[in-house]
Each structure stands twice: as C-alpha cells, then as structure tokens.
XYZ file of C-alpha atoms in Angstrom:
367
model
C -152.718 -28.056 93.463
C -149.108 -28.838 94.342
C -147.475 -25.485 94.439
C -143.923 -24.760 92.873
C -140.991 -22.673 93.825
C -139.084 -21.461 90.837
C -135.176 -21.788 92.031
C -132.006 -20.559 89.879
C -129.346 -22.525 91.254
C -125.790 -20.744 90.375
C -123.057 -23.012 91.584
C -119.882 -24.873 90.643
C -120.334 -27.820 89.050
C -117.920 -30.591 88.405
C -114.978 -30.808 86.627
C -113.194 -30.301 88.688
C -113.917 -32.551 91.492
C -113.831 -30.392 95.011
C -116.360 -30.253 97.914
C -118.254 -27.712 96.746
C -118.897 -28.649 93.216
C -119.187 -32.435 94.558
C -122.146 -30.960 97.033
C -123.612 -28.678 94.002
C -124.038 -31.847 91.771
C -125.767 -33.681 94.768
C -128.118 -30.790 94.658
C -128.844 -30.782 90.676
C -129.518 -34.725 90.967
C -131.928 -34.506 94.231
C -134.811 -36.142 93.632
C -136.532 -34.269 96.859
C -135.393 -30.554 95.894
C -136.142 -30.928 91.691
C -139.781 -32.396 92.676
C -140.338 -29.925 95.105
C -139.229 -27.016 92.936
C -138.830 -26.007 88.975
C -135.271 -25.553 89.054
C -132.574 -24.293 86.583
C -128.654 -24.291 86.796
C -125.733 -21.727 85.749
C -122.454 -23.683 85.937
C -120.192 -21.046 88.283
C -116.858 -22.808 87.833
C -114.480 -21.329 85.443
C -112.313 -23.949 85.721
C -112.456 -27.371 84.013
C -109.684 -29.540 85.710
C -107.412 -29.080 89.082
C -104.611 -27.996 87.144
C -106.931 -24.812 85.725
C -107.536 -23.375 89.498
C -105.785 -20.078 90.124
C -104.338 -19.986 86.550
C -105.027 -17.129 84.122
C -106.607 -18.311 80.931
C -108.565 -16.825 78.015
C -111.014 -19.712 78.389
C -111.590 -18.888 81.718
C -112.531 -15.264 80.806
C -115.377 -16.478 78.342
C -116.954 -19.203 80.716
C -117.040 -16.521 83.023
C -118.746 -13.944 80.716
C -121.128 -17.147 79.369
C -122.436 -18.240 82.514
C -123.125 -14.077 83.441
C -125.185 -13.692 80.229
C -126.688 -17.080 80.556
C -127.865 -15.884 84.251
C -128.934 -12.441 82.870
C -131.007 -14.391 80.256
C -132.935 -16.438 82.902
C -133.379 -13.847 85.374
C -134.674 -11.441 82.825
C -136.950 -14.097 80.629
C -138.112 -16.341 83.945
C -139.445 -15.070 87.493
C -137.524 -16.867 90.564
C -138.674 -17.083 93.873
C -135.495 -18.103 95.000
C -131.938 -17.762 93.875
C -129.463 -19.962 95.180
C -125.905 -19.058 94.897
C -123.039 -21.184 96.009
C -119.950 -18.593 96.107
C -116.510 -17.884 97.549
C -116.393 -15.130 100.523
C -113.076 -13.887 99.850
C -110.084 -12.300 97.688
C -110.474 -12.504 93.761
C -112.819 -15.415 93.776
C -115.071 -13.354 95.758
C -114.753 -10.579 93.304
C -115.666 -12.764 90.329
C -118.647 -14.320 91.928
C -120.210 -10.946 93.705
C -121.558 -9.460 90.499
C -123.857 -12.779 90.246
C -125.186 -12.217 93.583
C -125.940 -8.313 93.000
C -127.633 -9.111 89.784
C -129.799 -11.866 91.382
C -130.590 -9.266 94.070
C -132.064 -7.085 91.317
C -134.620 -9.599 90.318
C -135.242 -11.632 93.044
C -136.417 -10.930 96.925
C -135.441 -14.110 98.282
C -131.245 -14.516 97.637
C -129.354 -17.642 99.442
C -125.552 -17.756 99.646
C -124.181 -20.865 100.465
C -120.427 -20.843 101.800
C -118.426 -23.766 101.348
C -115.104 -22.257 102.173
C -114.118 -19.540 104.824
C -111.627 -16.340 104.919
C -113.863 -13.564 105.096
C -112.929 -12.377 108.568
C -109.170 -11.453 107.002
C -110.730 -9.050 104.549
C -113.958 -7.827 106.343
C -112.009 -5.203 108.138
C -110.607 -3.571 104.551
C -112.623 -0.640 103.241
C -113.166 -1.712 100.154
C -114.010 -5.248 101.210
C -116.388 -4.144 104.104
C -118.086 -1.604 101.482
C -118.940 -4.133 99.402
C -119.692 -7.018 101.496
C -122.409 -4.871 103.029
C -123.645 -4.369 99.225
C -123.784 -7.975 98.460
C -125.016 -9.629 101.629
C -127.409 -7.395 103.069
C -130.859 -8.948 102.772
C -129.658 -12.232 101.935
C -129.880 -15.781 103.776
C -126.427 -17.311 104.401
C -125.873 -21.186 104.989
C -122.974 -22.127 106.953
C -121.669 -25.787 106.943
C -121.539 -25.343 110.917
C -121.942 -23.099 113.849
C -118.572 -23.432 114.420
C -117.814 -21.311 111.155
C -119.909 -18.310 112.291
C -116.940 -16.592 114.024
C -115.555 -16.009 110.110
C -118.315 -14.064 109.166
C -119.770 -12.425 112.347
C -118.233 -8.955 111.367
C -120.291 -8.858 108.090
C -123.274 -11.454 108.492
C -125.970 -10.902 111.346
C -127.014 -13.873 113.150
C -130.291 -13.890 112.022
C -129.534 -14.249 108.384
C -127.441 -17.563 109.427
C -128.875 -21.127 108.811
C -126.732 -24.257 109.169
C -126.549 -27.012 106.564
C -123.945 -29.531 107.083
C -122.745 -31.440 104.211
C -123.773 -35.061 103.249
C -122.781 -37.855 101.047
C -124.544 -40.964 99.279
C -124.720 -44.277 101.246
C -122.431 -47.176 100.186
C -123.735 -49.977 98.191
C -122.373 -52.519 100.395
C -122.235 -50.368 103.765
C -119.772 -52.201 106.405
C -122.124 -52.785 109.088
C -120.618 -55.448 110.655
C -116.966 -55.006 112.679
C -114.242 -54.451 109.848
C -112.156 -58.038 109.873
C -108.817 -56.133 108.012
C -105.927 -58.879 107.840
C -103.233 -56.164 107.912
C -100.301 -57.647 109.437
C -99.162 -53.977 109.667
C -101.373 -51.164 110.370
C -102.105 -49.181 107.173
C -102.521 -45.403 107.348
C -104.378 -43.857 103.963
C -103.948 -40.252 103.088
C -106.521 -39.107 100.336
C -106.386 -35.644 98.870
C -104.936 -33.779 96.120
C -100.951 -32.966 96.883
C -101.400 -29.655 98.425
C -99.208 -28.851 100.967
C -101.730 -27.227 103.087
C -103.776 -30.225 103.393
C -100.738 -31.408 105.519
C -98.723 -33.962 103.072
C -95.508 -32.849 104.011
C -96.127 -32.484 107.902
C -97.299 -36.134 107.278
C -94.093 -37.272 105.778
C -92.267 -35.567 108.770
C -94.895 -37.458 111.552
C -93.936 -40.775 109.421
C -90.001 -40.208 110.038
C -90.497 -39.686 113.424
C -92.676 -42.766 113.671
C -90.314 -44.895 111.773
C -87.473 -43.523 114.314
C -89.373 -44.450 117.499
C -90.147 -48.087 115.799
C -93.510 -48.109 114.824
C -94.565 -50.661 112.010
C -96.976 -48.968 109.574
C -97.270 -48.418 105.962
C -99.098 -45.292 104.226
C -100.484 -44.790 100.902
C -100.625 -41.187 99.372
C -103.330 -41.323 97.129
C -104.595 -38.095 95.119
C -103.668 -36.143 92.188
C -100.526 -34.120 91.404
C -100.530 -30.413 91.743
C -98.307 -27.171 90.651
C -97.249 -27.142 94.147
C -96.227 -31.263 94.593
C -95.667 -33.636 91.406
C -94.792 -37.030 91.311
C -90.726 -36.409 91.307
C -91.251 -33.887 94.175
C -93.409 -36.219 96.430
C -91.171 -39.242 95.543
C -88.218 -37.014 96.536
C -89.487 -35.912 99.757
C -90.224 -39.583 100.596
C -86.766 -40.607 99.939
C -84.912 -37.600 101.726
C -86.685 -39.203 104.791
C -86.085 -42.370 104.362
C -89.547 -43.416 104.097
C -89.363 -45.903 101.157
C -90.588 -49.164 102.803
C -93.045 -46.931 104.540
C -94.816 -44.445 102.519
C -96.089 -44.828 98.988
C -97.640 -42.366 96.491
C -100.511 -44.290 94.588
C -101.755 -41.616 91.981
C -105.205 -40.446 91.677
C -108.084 -42.778 92.379
C -111.573 -42.780 91.651
C -114.292 -45.217 91.906
C -113.802 -49.014 92.911
C -110.347 -48.400 92.935
C -110.437 -45.477 95.608
C -113.040 -47.885 97.537
C -110.160 -50.424 97.655
C -107.871 -48.183 99.686
C -110.621 -47.001 102.127
C -111.404 -50.666 102.671
C -107.687 -52.080 103.073
C -106.822 -48.951 105.246
C -106.777 -49.074 109.222
C -106.444 -45.404 109.807
C -107.629 -41.993 108.060
C -105.559 -39.277 108.279
C -105.950 -35.701 107.107
C -103.855 -33.232 108.853
C -104.925 -30.093 107.081
C -103.942 -26.586 107.954
C -105.777 -24.765 104.909
C -106.610 -21.343 105.998
C -110.248 -21.875 104.163
C -111.019 -25.240 105.206
C -114.302 -25.632 106.351
C -116.123 -29.275 105.899
C -114.071 -31.980 104.283
C -116.003 -34.075 102.311
C -113.289 -36.778 102.566
C -113.695 -37.292 106.329
C -117.207 -38.020 105.659
C -116.006 -41.121 103.438
C -113.858 -42.365 105.880
C -115.908 -42.155 108.374
C -118.851 -44.009 106.110
C -115.729 -46.464 105.644
C -115.605 -47.307 109.602
C -112.057 -45.655 109.751
C -110.551 -43.695 112.805
C -109.687 -40.495 111.504
C -106.603 -38.222 112.836
C -107.409 -34.826 111.494
C -106.578 -31.366 112.610
C -108.097 -28.315 114.458
C -109.480 -26.404 111.764
C -113.008 -24.922 110.183
C -115.970 -27.363 111.173
C -113.450 -30.637 111.522
C -113.758 -30.530 115.382
C -117.441 -30.891 114.996
C -116.993 -34.041 112.688
C -114.595 -35.391 114.424
C -114.589 -35.748 118.410
C -111.397 -36.236 119.544
C -111.359 -39.440 121.431
C -114.282 -40.812 120.180
C -114.430 -41.424 116.260
C -110.650 -40.049 116.417
C -107.943 -37.694 117.192
C -106.864 -34.303 116.564
C -104.136 -32.597 116.718
C -102.866 -28.652 116.218
C -102.481 -27.511 112.355
C -98.718 -27.636 111.336
C -97.819 -29.861 114.772
C -96.031 -32.927 113.468
C -95.356 -34.210 117.214
C -98.737 -33.845 118.175
C -99.855 -35.787 114.544
C -97.177 -38.321 115.160
C -98.317 -38.851 118.591
C -102.131 -39.179 117.615
C -100.910 -41.602 114.670
C -98.757 -43.938 117.149
C -101.862 -44.110 119.663
C -103.969 -45.760 116.872
C -101.225 -47.889 115.473
C -100.266 -49.482 118.645
C -104.221 -50.104 119.756
C -106.031 -52.202 117.389
C -109.124 -52.214 119.992
C -109.135 -48.592 120.087
C -109.275 -48.363 115.981
C -112.056 -50.725 115.954
C -114.023 -48.733 118.797
C -113.325 -45.482 116.997
C -114.046 -46.633 113.415
C -117.808 -48.146 114.709
C -118.220 -44.432 116.339
C -116.968 -43.116 112.579
C -119.747 -45.093 110.858
C -122.316 -44.366 113.879
C -121.994 -40.327 113.340
C -122.064 -40.938 109.635
C -125.344 -42.733 109.535
C -126.533 -40.290 112.114
C -125.758 -36.763 111.023
C -124.332 -36.971 107.616
C -126.086 -39.188 105.101
C -127.030 -37.026 101.865
C -130.366 -37.343 102.623
C -130.043 -35.309 105.860
C -128.287 -32.775 103.591
C -131.026 -32.950 101.251
C -133.692 -32.502 103.761
C -132.235 -29.584 105.634
C -131.315 -27.843 102.277
C -134.904 -28.371 100.921
C -136.438 -27.081 104.269
C -134.519 -23.422 103.776
C -135.126 -23.268 100.630
C -138.908 -23.693 101.024
C -138.658 -21.219 103.652
C-alpha cells in the first residue's frame, strides 16, 4: 500500500503577489507534492494587497488571529508528520511568525522552515533575538534558496540543519527555443518590479541619464505597480527632471499576456536591486526563460542566477556608473545580447524549471 505523510503547510498565499507567495502557491498546486502527501494549508499572510504591506490595520490583526486559531485547531485535531513554514527571519515579521513555529514544535517532531528573505545576521547578535532565535530554530530543518545565503544565518543555524532548494517557475506555453528575431530599431530595456527605491528604479534612471549624455540610443520601459514610496506622479517627475521623456516610459502594472508582451519586446532586462533582504528574485528567472540577457547586482543569490559575462552582467549595488557601463555594453553589442540571451534560456531550462523546484522540495519533505 502507498504510504502518505501528513503535512501542514503554513505559508503566505497571494494576494498580494510576491516571490514567497508565488512559490507557496506553486506548492499548493503541485501535483507531485500533493500526490505524495496529505496536505493542509494555512495562509500566513495578513496583507491582501501591496498597499497593506508594512501598514497597521485591525483587519490584519484579525487575519493573524484567524490563522493562529486555524493552525492550533489543525494541530490539535490532526496528527502531522511534518510542519512546513515559509516565515520571515528578522524584525517584526519574524516576531509575528515565531509563534506559529513554536506551536508546531509542540505538536510535531519534524518542522521545516523555508527562508525566502534574509536579514538574520543583523539581528542575531542582539540578546533578545539571540535567545528567541535559539528557541525557534533549534531542532528544525531550514531550507535556503542558495548556498550563498548561508552566511546570513550561520550565527544561528548549524550547517547540518540546512537544505538547499532554489526557486523555479513554470515553463512558458510557447517557449522561445529558437533565436529571438526582434525588430527593434532601438534596443529596448525592461525593468519589471513594483516601484520601490531599493529595487533600484531611481538608480536606473540615473544610469539612463548617463547613457543619454553619452549618446546612446535606447528605450527603457518601467513596468510595475505604484507604492507608497513612488507613485505615478513621482516617477514621471523623476523621469522629467532627468530629461528622459523620450527615453524612459512608465507603463504601470502588467499581468498575464500584457506582461508577456513586455518581455517578448525587450532586448535587455535590468534589475539593479540593492534591497538588503533580496534573496532569489523570481523576476530574473522570468527574464531568463524569455531569452533575455540580464543586468543585475551582487545581492543575495543573484550571482548564482546571473553569471557575469555568461548570461548577463553584474554591478555593485548603488553603483550608477557601473550600471550604466553594463547597460551600454549590451546596448552596443547585439551579438553579445543574443549569445547571453541564449545562455539565459539554457540556464533556466537546466536549473530553474518549476519541476526542479518541486522535485527537490518533495525530496526534502519525504526525508
């Protein structure tokens, strides 16, 4: 007879859509994982839109209490072999998530915690966090997205506790197997992220001004939702103040087929993030599967995703001159763009398909 593990997944689910919630939804929809286990799910997210993130509201308190009560009822009434949690590892979000881990440890011997962000290193020397980190993570298994991220947790997590499971995303229905034949008379750069300063959008505008002053011809499309940091009025003002009105265009949010069109029409993808908690940006995997050379930064696991000179170029965070230099190299080198784009697709197909992620995670859950 086929034996099943009983697994409780406590994870953030969309909305809002971000890297961790996307990967959690892929798990919930995974035939491989759900065919090999009896699974229950609790939504850990207390926000229902990007606007609610990092904002206090009574609704978020009730959502937290509901999730906590639901978890308690599941643990009391059902016997689980494994509890899997995708939690934050620092600051207030960690303190919000920690009770779920501690409750799971009371009822289940096998607790797996999957990190989709980083920032533990900054907090692990503080006496209160040092104590609670030990309480939460002792006798657990911790999944990291890359070996490069172990430095952030090594003050708390022992090496033998760690498993590695890189993100993966579904294959395209119409995958660009053959060489891209774009007819853009002017190279088109794509930035796709919500308008958050730490994702590098303002640095990108400064780099575009340098490129314009150096006589480069290019078009740069900014695609992503407004945030409390940067709304449409501010981004258009930033573009205008740099004299980039005929070079850079804010396109707003894009989903589904509209997002696909932006990827398919681009020649270069750029993501110059300096977000301190950046780990493993799914947006880079999307660009790679669309056969795009990528320009990004030495942050988190990005140097593992983008190999400098092979499937893209890397610059230091905040380094506008270096970012402009990388973009200029690709703008002026159509052959290099084609070669790196082909390597991006190859990298994705070899390492970052959703089936790779599901298989690796399923092995960790079974062990």
